[in-house]
Structures are given as C-alpha cells and as structure tokens.
Amino acid sequence: MSGGIAAYKSCELVRLLQQAGHEVRVMTTPNALRFVSPLTLQTLSGRPVRSDLFSHSEESEISHIELADWAEVVLIAPATAGLLARLAHGMADELVATVCLATRAPLVVAPAMNVNMYEHPATQANLDTLAKRGVHIVGPDTGELACGWEGAGRLVALEQLVAAVDRVTAEPTLAGEVFLITAGPTEEPLDPVRVLVNRSSGRMGFALGEEAARRGAEVVLVAGPVSLPTPAGVDRIDVQTAAQMQDAVLQALGRATVVIKAAAVADYRPETSEGQKMKRGASDWTIRLVPNPDILAEVARRKGSRTVVGFAAETQDVLGNARQKLEQKGCDLIVANDVSRPDVGFNVDRNEVWIIGPATSEVVHVPAATKREVAARILDRVRELRRA
Ligand code: CTP
C-alpha cells in the first residue's frame, strides 16, 4: 500500500485475498500508515506489517530481500502518483519501491489518486513506462473522488483486484487458443421502445470468458443486452438482436479455435418492427413471428478444426433433449442445464450442468456450483478435447 485515502479499502482487500486462498503479507510506504494503522493490517493479515526499510526489528522478522523473494505476486493498492513515479524510475528510497525493484514476481498496480494528478502527463508517462515493462495496471475507475473532484482516479472494485491476482497466478493452459463466446439473451424489437426478450442474465457466458482469459486464451465475447462488467482481458462486442449476433459471430469466426455458444438466442423475431411507438388502441395487436437463423448450427457447419460447444436450455427431459441437440446441431459438446429450476440456471449465480459429447453416451455431470466453477469444468473438458 502507498499513502492515499483509498488505503482504507485495502484493509478489506487483505481479507478477500485470504478468502481466495492466498497467503498475504502487507508492506506499506511510510505515508500509508497515516491513513490506516499497522495494527489493523497486522490483525487482518495475521503477520507483522513491514513499512520501514531500515528497521532492525522488522528486518530481523523478514528482510526486504526475503520478502521480495517470498512473494509470488506483488499487488500495490492503492498506488499513488508518487509511488508510480518511484517505480517507473527504479528508485529504492523506501521499502515498497525497493521490494518492487528486488522481486522477480509479477507486479499488479492499482492506481488511485486525484484526477488531475492521474491525468498529468508525468503520471501518464510513468504508467506507460510501467505497462511497457510488463507491469499489470488495473484501473483506475471513474467517479466521485474522495478529494471532491469527479473523474478518473478511484481505486477499482476490490473483486477486480482479486481477479487480477488470480489471473497473474493462473497456469496458462489455454494459451494459443482463441475463444469466441456468446452470452446473454438477444432482444427482438417490436417497435422503438418494446422488445421480445428472455430471462438469460449472461452470467454463464461471462464466467466462461473470464475463466478462459485467466487460463491464457484470447477471448472474444459477443454479448446480448446484459448489465455485467466486461471481464479483464476479454474483447467484448455488444449486440442486440439474433441477426446482429450472427453477424458478429461469423465475422469473428475466422480466427477462433473454440466457439462456445452460451447465449440464449431468440428463436423467433417479429416479422416487422414498427418505425414509431405503437399507440394504445381498442383492438388486438397481433404479432407475427418468423424464425431466426440458428447460429450454432451455422458455426458447426463451418467447423473445420475448431471445437464447437453449444448449450441446451431445457425444462423437461434435460439429458434426452440435449443429446438430440448434440446430434442435430453437429457440435462437439452440449452443456445441458435445466432452466425451469429457481436455484440454478437462468438469472442466478449457480448452475448444475451435464456436459455431453462428443458421443451422446459421454456425459460429465457437474453438480450445482457457482457459474465460475461450472465454467472451469467446461473449460477442462474443452481442453481435453483439444489435446486429444
Ligand atoms: N442457438 C443459436 N441460435 C439460435 C438458437 C439457439 O445459436 N437461433 C444456440 C444456443 O446459443 C445454444 C443452442 O443453440 O447454444 C441451443 O439453444 P436452445 O435454446 O437450448 O435450443 P434451440 O436450438 O433454440 O431449440 P429449442 O428452443 O427447440 O429447445
């Protein structure tokens, strides 16, 4: 930690990192301790806090070089403009900058400061230097700042920092693969203000994108209308209708080595969409629906050496219907889920799935778990197929 007001948030970060399974040691610049007390950090991390490069007692506990060697990742949150400048210039005038110079571990840096300090050409040049050197820079976010200004300079959400650490420490088992993933519902307009839509939240597809990127894959995520943040390291293309999703998928298909169609694509769209808002009237409004293209089947037709994975959203005879879809659509795997259950499937954080394929008799059951965990199991299976 360096000395900015956002240091108070990093106290909670210590806990979140521990909950994610990491061992955490805290080191701070001397100024950080003007914002938070060493006792708070020591109690949360369960370890002595280091802040003084020349302290006899701290150095006897663990020397700054041992600390630099011990760390698998160094995360600086918040990173002030001053610390960024010291890091960019390789200074070793206090403990944090010195450890960053001595360590071989990857460095993740979360800038947080006043907007004018952030936008200053000196800070921008320093960030540029650090990025070129391979430092992972996360944020800052834009919004209301503690100093009263509005703009870029907020520390990003702590979950994003945990995810960044997670990414840096992940084994790049999918490096070299290019994933094309679709997520969310599609929306089919009836008029300028009304749409036909379904209950998909996009969470399963976003979890797949996040996990694939974490494992080193290049990821293109084609997303229907959802309110989810873009996972780090993912290239996102927003679409509204099934036709737009098809265009985006076919355009990105060329480079893809794996396609996962987690989107809940509307099977039908209104034959015509009114140019103006339909007015209320006394008579019925009859809407004629026409079929949308089946994007998955189209992708499977152009499969080549790609691995193609579809989803099956079912409300009855889940396995039977999913097996049929595997054969009809011609994909390698079908991930079947029961979308009639309130506890898993559409619009909740958890899912229970059966991964079927390449033969209809090959089934991997993934019991109810978070969508992130389910995504990990699906990607394990995809990797098995890619290696075979
Ligand atoms: N899918 C697609 N394009 C469509 C409809 C579905 O690409 N127009 C894909 C979905 O993304 C999913 C798979 O096909 O990967 C199965 O979707 P699902 O809704 O379960 O099945 P449908 O093919 O629509 O068949 P049905 O609605 O009759 O179950």
CSV table of C-alpha atoms and ligand atoms in Angstrom, one decimal:
chain,number,residue,atom,x,y,z
A,1,MET,CA,0.0,0.0,0.0
A,2,SER,CA,1.0,3.5,-0.6
A,3,GLY,CA,-0.3,6.6,1.1
A,4,GLY,CA,-3.6,7.5,-0.4
A,5,ILE,CA,-7.1,7.7,1.1
A,6,ALA,CA,-8.1,4.5,-0.7
A,7,ALA,CA,-5.7,2.7,1.7
A,8,TYR,CA,-8.7,2.2,4.0
A,9,LYS,CA,-10.3,0.0,1.3
A,10,SER,CA,-7.2,-2.2,1.0
A,11,CYS,CA,-7.8,-3.4,4.6
A,12,GLU,CA,-10.8,-5.3,3.2
A,13,LEU,CA,-8.7,-6.5,0.3
A,14,VAL,CA,-6.4,-8.4,2.7
A,15,ARG,CA,-9.4,-10.4,3.8
A,16,LEU,CA,-10.7,-11.0,0.3
A,17,LEU,CA,-7.3,-12.3,-0.9
A,18,GLN,CA,-7.1,-14.6,2.0
A,19,GLN,CA,-10.6,-15.9,1.3
A,20,ALA,CA,-9.5,-16.6,-2.3
A,21,GLY,CA,-6.8,-18.9,-0.8
A,22,HIS,CA,-3.8,-16.6,-0.8
A,23,GLU,CA,-1.3,-16.0,1.9
A,24,VAL,CA,-0.9,-12.3,2.4
A,25,ARG,CA,1.9,-10.1,3.8
A,26,VAL,CA,1.4,-6.4,4.0
A,27,MET,CA,4.1,-3.8,3.3
A,28,THR,CA,3.4,-0.1,3.1
A,29,THR,CA,5.1,3.1,2.3
A,30,PRO,CA,5.6,5.2,5.5
A,31,ASN,CA,2.8,7.6,4.3
A,32,ALA,CA,0.2,4.7,4.0
A,33,LEU,CA,0.4,4.4,7.8
A,34,ARG,CA,-1.0,7.9,8.1
A,35,PHE,CA,-4.2,6.6,6.6
A,36,VAL,CA,-4.5,3.1,8.3
A,37,SER,CA,-3.0,1.7,11.4
A,38,PRO,CA,-0.4,-1.1,11.3
A,39,LEU,CA,-2.4,-2.8,14.0
A,40,THR,CA,-5.4,-3.1,11.6
A,41,LEU,CA,-3.3,-4.6,8.9
A,42,GLN,CA,-1.4,-6.9,11.2
A,43,THR,CA,-4.6,-8.2,12.7
A,44,LEU,CA,-6.2,-8.8,9.3
A,45,SER,CA,-3.2,-10.4,7.7
A,46,GLY,CA,-2.1,-12.3,10.9
A,47,ARG,CA,1.5,-11.2,10.1
A,48,PRO,CA,3.7,-8.3,11.1
A,49,VAL,CA,3.4,-5.4,8.8
A,50,ARG,CA,6.6,-4.0,7.1
A,51,SER,CA,6.9,-0.3,6.4
A,52,ASP,CA,10.5,0.7,7.3
A,53,LEU,CA,13.4,-0.2,5.1
A,54,PHE,CA,15.9,0.3,8.0
A,55,SER,CA,14.1,-1.1,11.0
A,56,HIS,CA,16.2,-3.6,13.0
A,57,SER,CA,13.2,-5.4,14.3
A,58,GLU,CA,11.3,-5.6,11.0
A,59,GLU,CA,14.4,-6.7,9.1
A,60,SER,CA,15.1,-9.5,11.6
A,61,GLU,CA,11.5,-10.8,11.2
A,62,ILE,CA,11.9,-11.0,7.4
A,63,SER,CA,14.4,-8.9,5.4
A,64,HIS,CA,13.2,-6.9,2.5
A,65,ILE,CA,15.1,-9.2,0.1
A,66,GLU,CA,13.4,-12.3,1.7
A,67,LEU,CA,10.1,-10.5,1.3
A,68,ALA,CA,10.8,-9.8,-2.4
A,69,ASP,CA,11.8,-13.5,-2.9
A,70,TRP,CA,8.8,-14.9,-0.9
A,71,ALA,CA,6.1,-13.1,-2.9
A,72,GLU,CA,4.5,-14.9,-5.9
A,73,VAL,CA,2.7,-11.6,-6.8
A,74,VAL,CA,3.2,-8.1,-5.6
A,75,LEU,CA,0.0,-6.1,-5.6
A,76,ILE,CA,0.1,-2.4,-4.9
A,77,ALA,CA,-3.3,-1.0,-3.9
A,78,PRO,CA,-3.6,1.9,-3.8
A,79,ALA,CA,-0.7,3.0,-5.9
A,80,THR,CA,-0.2,6.8,-5.6
A,81,ALA,CA,1.2,9.1,-8.2
A,82,GLY,CA,4.4,9.4,-6.1
A,83,LEU,CA,4.9,5.6,-5.9
A,84,LEU,CA,4.2,5.2,-9.6
A,85,ALA,CA,6.9,7.8,-10.3
A,86,ARG,CA,9.4,6.0,-8.0
A,87,LEU,CA,8.6,2.6,-9.6
A,88,ALA,CA,8.9,4.0,-13.1
A,89,HIS,CA,12.4,5.4,-12.3
A,90,GLY,CA,13.6,2.3,-10.4
A,91,MET,CA,14.1,4.1,-7.2
A,92,ALA,CA,14.9,2.3,-3.9
A,93,ASP,CA,14.3,5.1,-1.4
A,94,GLU,CA,11.7,3.3,0.7
A,95,LEU,CA,10.6,-0.2,1.4
A,96,VAL,CA,7.8,-0.7,-1.2
A,97,ALA,CA,9.8,0.7,-4.2
A,98,THR,CA,12.8,-1.3,-3.0
A,99,VAL,CA,11.0,-4.6,-2.8
A,100,CYS,CA,9.4,-4.0,-6.2
A,101,LEU,CA,12.9,-3.5,-7.6
A,102,ALA,CA,14.2,-6.6,-5.9
A,103,THR,CA,11.4,-9.0,-6.7
A,104,ARG,CA,11.1,-11.3,-9.7
A,105,ALA,CA,7.4,-11.7,-9.1
A,106,PRO,CA,4.8,-10.1,-11.4
A,107,LEU,CA,3.6,-6.7,-10.3
A,108,VAL,CA,0.0,-5.7,-10.2
A,109,VAL,CA,-0.6,-2.0,-9.7
A,110,ALA,CA,-3.9,-0.3,-8.9
A,111,PRO,CA,-3.6,3.5,-9.3
A,112,ALA,CA,-5.8,5.7,-7.1
A,113,MET,CA,-5.4,9.5,-6.8
A,114,ASN,CA,-6.9,12.9,-7.6
A,115,VAL,CA,-8.0,13.1,-11.3
A,116,ASN,CA,-5.6,16.0,-12.1
A,117,MET,CA,-2.7,14.0,-10.7
A,118,TYR,CA,-3.8,11.0,-12.7
A,119,GLU,CA,-4.2,12.9,-15.9
A,120,HIS,CA,-0.9,14.7,-15.5
A,121,PRO,CA,1.5,13.9,-18.4
A,122,ALA,CA,4.1,12.8,-15.8
A,123,THR,CA,1.8,10.2,-14.3
A,124,GLN,CA,0.6,9.0,-17.7
A,125,ALA,CA,4.2,8.7,-18.9
A,126,ASN,CA,5.1,6.7,-15.7
A,127,LEU,CA,2.2,4.4,-16.3
A,128,ASP,CA,3.2,3.9,-19.9
A,129,THR,CA,6.7,3.0,-18.8
A,130,LEU,CA,5.4,0.5,-16.3
A,131,ALA,CA,3.0,-1.1,-18.7
A,132,LYS,CA,5.8,-1.5,-21.3
A,133,ARG,CA,7.8,-3.2,-18.7
A,134,GLY,CA,5.1,-5.7,-18.2
A,135,VAL,CA,3.5,-4.3,-15.0
A,136,HIS,CA,-0.2,-5.2,-14.8
A,137,ILE,CA,-2.1,-1.9,-14.4
A,138,VAL,CA,-5.7,-2.3,-13.1
A,139,GLY,CA,-7.9,0.8,-13.2
A,140,PRO,CA,-8.4,3.4,-12.0
A,141,ASP,CA,-12.2,3.8,-12.2
A,142,THR,CA,-14.0,7.0,-12.9
A,143,GLY,CA,-16.4,8.6,-10.5
A,144,GLU,CA,-16.6,10.8,-7.4
A,145,LEU,CA,-13.2,11.1,-5.7
A,146,ALA,CA,-12.5,11.5,-2.0
A,147,CYS,CA,-10.9,14.9,-2.7
A,148,GLY,CA,-14.2,16.3,-4.0
A,149,TRP,CA,-13.3,16.1,-7.7
A,150,GLU,CA,-15.0,13.8,-10.2
A,151,GLY,CA,-13.1,11.8,-12.8
A,152,ALA,CA,-10.6,9.0,-13.2
A,153,GLY,CA,-8.8,8.2,-10.1
A,154,ARG,CA,-10.9,5.8,-8.0
A,155,LEU,CA,-9.4,2.5,-6.8
A,156,VAL,CA,-11.2,-0.2,-8.8
A,157,ALA,CA,-13.6,-2.6,-7.1
A,158,LEU,CA,-11.7,-4.9,-4.8
A,159,GLU,CA,-13.1,-8.0,-6.5
A,160,GLN,CA,-11.4,-6.8,-9.7
A,161,LEU,CA,-8.0,-6.8,-7.9
A,162,VAL,CA,-8.6,-10.3,-6.5
A,163,ALA,CA,-9.4,-11.4,-10.1
A,164,ALA,CA,-6.2,-9.6,-11.4
A,165,VAL,CA,-4.1,-11.5,-8.9
A,166,ASP,CA,-5.9,-14.7,-9.8
A,167,ARG,CA,-5.1,-14.1,-13.5
A,168,VAL,CA,-1.5,-13.4,-12.9
A,169,THR,CA,-1.1,-16.6,-10.9
A,170,ALA,CA,-3.1,-18.9,-13.2
A,171,GLU,CA,-1.5,-21.6,-15.3
A,172,PRO,CA,-1.8,-20.5,-19.0
A,173,THR,CA,-3.2,-23.9,-20.0
A,174,LEU,CA,-5.3,-22.3,-22.8
A,175,ALA,CA,-2.5,-20.1,-24.2
A,176,GLY,CA,-2.6,-20.0,-28.0
A,177,GLU,CA,-6.4,-20.7,-28.2
A,178,VAL,CA,-8.8,-18.1,-29.5
A,179,PHE,CA,-12.2,-18.4,-27.8
A,180,LEU,CA,-15.3,-17.0,-29.4
A,181,ILE,CA,-18.0,-17.0,-26.7
A,182,THR,CA,-21.6,-15.7,-26.9
A,183,ALA,CA,-23.5,-14.7,-23.8
A,184,GLY,CA,-26.9,-13.3,-22.6
A,185,PRO,CA,-30.2,-13.0,-24.3
A,186,THR,CA,-31.0,-11.4,-27.6
A,187,GLU,CA,-33.7,-8.7,-27.9
A,188,GLU,CA,-36.0,-8.6,-30.8
A,189,PRO,CA,-37.7,-5.2,-31.3
A,190,LEU,CA,-41.4,-4.8,-31.8
A,191,ASP,CA,-41.2,-1.0,-32.0
A,192,PRO,CA,-38.7,1.6,-30.9
A,193,VAL,CA,-39.5,1.0,-27.2
A,194,ARG,CA,-40.7,-2.6,-26.9
A,195,VAL,CA,-38.7,-5.8,-27.3
A,196,LEU,CA,-39.1,-9.6,-27.1
A,197,VAL,CA,-36.5,-10.9,-24.7
A,198,ASN,CA,-35.8,-13.9,-22.4
A,199,ARG,CA,-34.6,-14.3,-18.8
A,200,SER,CA,-30.9,-15.1,-19.5
A,201,SER,CA,-28.6,-12.8,-17.5
A,202,GLY,CA,-25.4,-13.6,-19.4
A,203,ARG,CA,-23.6,-14.8,-16.3
A,204,MET,CA,-22.6,-18.2,-17.6
A,205,GLY,CA,-21.1,-16.9,-20.8
A,206,PHE,CA,-19.3,-14.1,-18.9
A,207,ALA,CA,-17.9,-16.6,-16.4
A,208,LEU,CA,-16.6,-18.7,-19.3
A,209,GLY,CA,-15.0,-15.6,-20.9
A,210,GLU,CA,-13.3,-14.7,-17.6
A,211,GLU,CA,-12.0,-18.2,-16.9
A,212,ALA,CA,-10.7,-18.7,-20.5
A,213,ALA,CA,-8.9,-15.4,-20.3
A,214,ARG,CA,-7.5,-16.3,-16.9
A,215,ARG,CA,-6.1,-19.5,-18.5
A,216,GLY,CA,-4.3,-17.5,-21.1
A,217,ALA,CA,-6.7,-17.8,-24.1
A,218,GLU,CA,-7.5,-14.8,-26.3
A,219,VAL,CA,-11.3,-14.2,-25.8
A,220,VAL,CA,-13.9,-12.5,-28.0
A,221,LEU,CA,-17.2,-12.2,-26.1
A,222,VAL,CA,-20.2,-11.4,-28.1
A,223,ALA,CA,-22.8,-10.2,-25.6
A,224,GLY,CA,-26.5,-9.6,-25.9
A,225,PRO,CA,-28.1,-6.8,-23.8
A,226,VAL,CA,-26.8,-7.6,-20.2
A,227,SER,CA,-25.7,-5.5,-17.3
A,228,LEU,CA,-22.4,-7.2,-16.5
A,229,PRO,CA,-18.9,-5.7,-16.4
A,230,THR,CA,-16.5,-6.9,-19.1
A,231,PRO,CA,-14.1,-9.4,-17.6
A,232,ALA,CA,-10.5,-8.4,-17.7
A,233,GLY,CA,-8.5,-9.5,-20.7
A,234,VAL,CA,-11.7,-10.1,-22.8
A,235,ASP,CA,-12.6,-8.3,-26.0
A,236,ARG,CA,-16.3,-7.6,-25.9
A,237,ILE,CA,-18.7,-7.0,-28.8
A,238,ASP,CA,-22.2,-5.8,-27.8
A,239,VAL,CA,-25.2,-6.8,-29.9
A,240,GLN,CA,-29.0,-6.6,-29.6
A,241,THR,CA,-30.7,-9.0,-32.0
A,242,ALA,CA,-30.1,-12.6,-33.1
A,243,ALA,CA,-29.2,-11.3,-36.6
A,244,GLN,CA,-26.6,-8.9,-35.1
A,245,MET,CA,-25.2,-11.8,-33.0
A,246,GLN,CA,-24.9,-13.9,-36.1
A,247,ASP,CA,-23.1,-11.2,-38.0
A,248,ALA,CA,-20.7,-10.6,-35.1
A,249,VAL,CA,-20.0,-14.4,-34.7
A,250,LEU,CA,-19.4,-15.0,-38.3
A,251,GLN,CA,-17.1,-12.1,-38.5
A,252,ALA,CA,-15.0,-13.2,-35.6
A,253,LEU,CA,-15.2,-16.9,-36.5
A,254,GLY,CA,-12.1,-16.9,-38.8
A,255,ARG,CA,-9.5,-16.8,-36.0
A,256,ALA,CA,-11.5,-18.7,-33.4
A,257,THR,CA,-10.2,-22.2,-32.4
A,258,VAL,CA,-13.0,-22.8,-29.9
A,259,VAL,CA,-16.6,-21.5,-30.1
A,260,ILE,CA,-18.9,-21.6,-27.1
A,261,LYS,CA,-22.5,-20.6,-27.6
A,262,ALA,CA,-23.8,-19.8,-24.2
A,263,ALA,CA,-26.2,-17.2,-25.4
A,264,ALA,CA,-30.0,-17.7,-25.2
A,265,VAL,CA,-30.7,-16.7,-28.7
A,266,ALA,CA,-34.3,-15.7,-29.6
A,267,ASP,CA,-35.6,-18.4,-31.9
A,268,TYR,CA,-38.2,-16.0,-33.4
A,269,ARG,CA,-38.4,-12.3,-34.1
A,270,PRO,CA,-41.4,-10.2,-35.1
A,271,GLU,CA,-41.8,-10.2,-38.8
A,272,THR,CA,-41.9,-6.4,-38.9
A,273,SER,CA,-40.7,-3.9,-36.4
A,274,GLU,CA,-42.8,-0.7,-36.2
A,275,GLY,CA,-41.0,2.5,-37.1
A,276,GLN,CA,-42.9,4.5,-34.4
A,277,LYS,CA,-44.1,3.6,-31.0
A,278,MET,CA,-47.3,1.6,-31.3
A,279,LYS,CA,-50.2,3.6,-29.8
A,280,ARG,CA,-52.7,2.0,-27.4
A,281,GLY,CA,-55.9,1.1,-29.2
A,282,ALA,CA,-59.1,-0.8,-28.6
A,283,SER,CA,-58.3,-3.6,-31.0
A,284,ASP,CA,-55.9,-6.5,-30.5
A,285,TRP,CA,-52.3,-6.3,-31.6
A,286,THR,CA,-51.3,-9.5,-33.4
A,287,ILE,CA,-47.6,-10.1,-33.8
A,288,ARG,CA,-46.4,-12.5,-36.4
A,289,LEU,CA,-43.1,-14.2,-35.5
A,290,VAL,CA,-40.6,-15.5,-38.1
A,291,PRO,CA,-37.7,-17.9,-37.3
A,292,ASN,CA,-34.2,-16.5,-36.6
A,293,PRO,CA,-31.2,-18.2,-38.0
A,294,ASP,CA,-29.7,-21.0,-35.9
A,295,ILE,CA,-26.2,-19.5,-35.3
A,296,LEU,CA,-24.8,-22.6,-33.6
A,297,ALA,CA,-25.8,-24.9,-36.4
A,298,GLU,CA,-24.3,-22.4,-38.9
A,299,VAL,CA,-21.0,-22.4,-36.9
A,300,ALA,CA,-21.0,-26.2,-36.7
A,301,ARG,CA,-21.3,-26.4,-40.5
A,302,ARG,CA,-18.1,-24.4,-40.8
A,303,LYS,CA,-16.4,-26.2,-38.0
A,304,GLY,CA,-13.1,-27.2,-39.6
A,305,SER,CA,-10.6,-28.0,-36.8
A,306,ARG,CA,-12.5,-25.9,-34.3
A,307,THR,CA,-14.1,-27.2,-31.1
A,308,VAL,CA,-17.7,-26.1,-31.0
A,309,VAL,CA,-19.7,-26.1,-27.8
A,310,GLY,CA,-23.4,-25.4,-27.5
A,311,PHE,CA,-25.8,-25.1,-24.6
A,312,ALA,CA,-29.1,-26.7,-24.2
A,313,ALA,CA,-31.7,-24.8,-22.1
A,314,GLU,CA,-34.3,-27.4,-21.2
A,315,THR,CA,-37.3,-27.6,-18.9
A,316,GLN,CA,-38.0,-31.3,-19.2
A,317,ASP,CA,-36.1,-34.5,-20.2
A,318,VAL,CA,-32.9,-32.4,-19.9
A,319,LEU,CA,-30.5,-35.2,-21.0
A,320,GLY,CA,-32.7,-36.6,-23.7
A,321,ASN,CA,-33.3,-33.3,-25.3
A,322,ALA,CA,-29.7,-32.2,-25.0
A,323,ARG,CA,-28.5,-35.5,-26.7
A,324,GLN,CA,-30.8,-34.7,-29.6
A,325,LYS,CA,-29.4,-31.2,-29.9
A,326,LEU,CA,-25.8,-32.5,-29.9
A,327,GLU,CA,-26.6,-34.6,-32.9
A,328,GLN,CA,-28.9,-32.2,-34.7
A,329,LYS,CA,-26.6,-29.2,-34.4
A,330,GLY,CA,-23.4,-31.1,-35.1
A,331,CYS,CA,-21.3,-29.7,-32.3
A,332,ASP,CA,-18.6,-31.4,-30.2
A,333,LEU,CA,-20.1,-30.8,-26.8
A,334,ILE,CA,-23.5,-29.7,-25.5
A,335,VAL,CA,-23.8,-28.3,-22.0
A,336,ALA,CA,-27.3,-29.2,-20.7
A,337,ASN,CA,-29.0,-27.2,-18.0
A,338,ASP,CA,-32.5,-27.2,-16.5
A,339,VAL,CA,-33.8,-23.7,-16.8
A,340,SER,CA,-37.0,-24.4,-15.0
A,341,ARG,CA,-35.4,-24.6,-11.6
A,342,PRO,CA,-35.3,-21.5,-9.5
A,343,ASP,CA,-32.0,-22.4,-7.7
A,344,VAL,CA,-29.8,-22.9,-10.8
A,345,GLY,CA,-29.8,-21.9,-14.5
A,346,PHE,CA,-31.3,-18.7,-15.8
A,347,ASN,CA,-30.7,-15.4,-13.9
A,348,VAL,CA,-29.0,-16.9,-10.8
A,349,ASP,CA,-25.3,-17.2,-9.8
A,350,ARG,CA,-25.3,-21.0,-9.7
A,351,ASN,CA,-25.7,-23.7,-12.3
A,352,GLU,CA,-25.8,-27.5,-12.5
A,353,VAL,CA,-24.9,-29.0,-15.9
A,354,TRP,CA,-24.3,-32.1,-17.8
A,355,ILE,CA,-21.5,-31.9,-20.4
A,356,ILE,CA,-22.4,-34.3,-23.2
A,357,GLY,CA,-20.2,-35.3,-26.1
A,358,PRO,CA,-18.6,-35.9,-28.5
A,359,ALA,CA,-20.6,-39.2,-28.3
A,360,THR,CA,-24.1,-38.9,-26.8
A,361,SER,CA,-23.0,-41.6,-24.3
A,362,GLU,CA,-20.2,-39.5,-22.9
A,363,VAL,CA,-21.6,-37.4,-20.0
A,364,VAL,CA,-19.8,-35.4,-17.3
A,365,HIS,CA,-22.1,-34.3,-14.5
A,366,VAL,CA,-21.2,-31.0,-12.8
A,367,PRO,CA,-23.3,-30.7,-9.6
A,368,ALA,CA,-24.7,-27.3,-8.5
A,369,ALA,CA,-21.8,-24.9,-8.2
A,370,THR,CA,-21.1,-21.2,-8.9
A,371,LYS,CA,-21.1,-20.4,-12.6
A,372,ARG,CA,-17.4,-19.6,-12.3
A,373,GLU,CA,-16.7,-23.2,-11.1
A,374,VAL,CA,-19.0,-24.7,-13.7
A,375,ALA,CA,-17.1,-22.6,-16.4
A,376,ALA,CA,-13.8,-24.1,-15.1
A,377,ARG,CA,-15.2,-27.6,-15.5
A,378,ILE,CA,-16.4,-26.9,-19.0
A,379,LEU,CA,-13.0,-25.5,-20.0
A,380,ASP,CA,-11.3,-28.6,-18.5
A,381,ARG,CA,-13.4,-30.7,-20.8
A,382,VAL,CA,-12.7,-28.4,-23.8
A,383,ARG,CA,-9.0,-28.7,-23.1
A,384,GLU,CA,-9.2,-32.5,-23.0
A,385,LEU,CA,-10.8,-32.5,-26.5
A,386,ARG,CA,-8.3,-30.0,-27.8
A,387,ARG,CA,-5.4,-32.2,-26.6
A,388,ALA,CA,-7.0,-35.3,-28.0
B,1,CTP,N1,-28.8,-21.2,-30.7
B,1,CTP,C1,-28.3,-20.4,-31.7
B,1,CTP,N2,-29.1,-19.8,-32.5
B,1,CTP,C2,-30.5,-19.8,-32.3
B,1,CTP,C3,-31.0,-20.6,-31.2
B,1,CTP,C4,-30.1,-21.3,-30.4
B,1,CTP,O1,-27.1,-20.4,-31.9
B,1,CTP,N3,-31.3,-19.2,-33.1
B,1,CTP,C5,-27.8,-21.9,-29.8
B,1,CTP,C6,-27.8,-21.5,-28.4
B,1,CTP,O2,-26.8,-20.5,-28.2
B,1,CTP,C7,-27.4,-22.8,-27.7
B,1,CTP,C8,-28.0,-23.9,-28.5
B,1,CTP,O3,-28.2,-23.3,-29.8
B,1,CTP,O4,-26.0,-23.0,-27.7
B,1,CTP,C9,-29.3,-24.4,-28.0
B,1,CTP,O5,-30.2,-23.4,-27.7
B,1,CTP,P1,-31.6,-23.8,-27.1
B,1,CTP,O6,-32.4,-22.5,-26.9
B,1,CTP,O7,-31.4,-24.7,-25.9
B,1,CTP,O8,-32.2,-24.7,-28.2
B,1,CTP,P2,-32.9,-24.3,-29.6
B,1,CTP,O9,-31.9,-24.7,-30.7
B,1,CTP,O10,-33.4,-23.0,-29.6
B,1,CTP,O11,-34.1,-25.4,-29.6
B,1,CTP,P3,-35.4,-25.4,-28.7
B,1,CTP,O12,-35.7,-23.9,-28.4
B,1,CTP,O13,-36.4,-26.0,-29.5
B,1,CTP,O14,-35.1,-26.2,-27.5
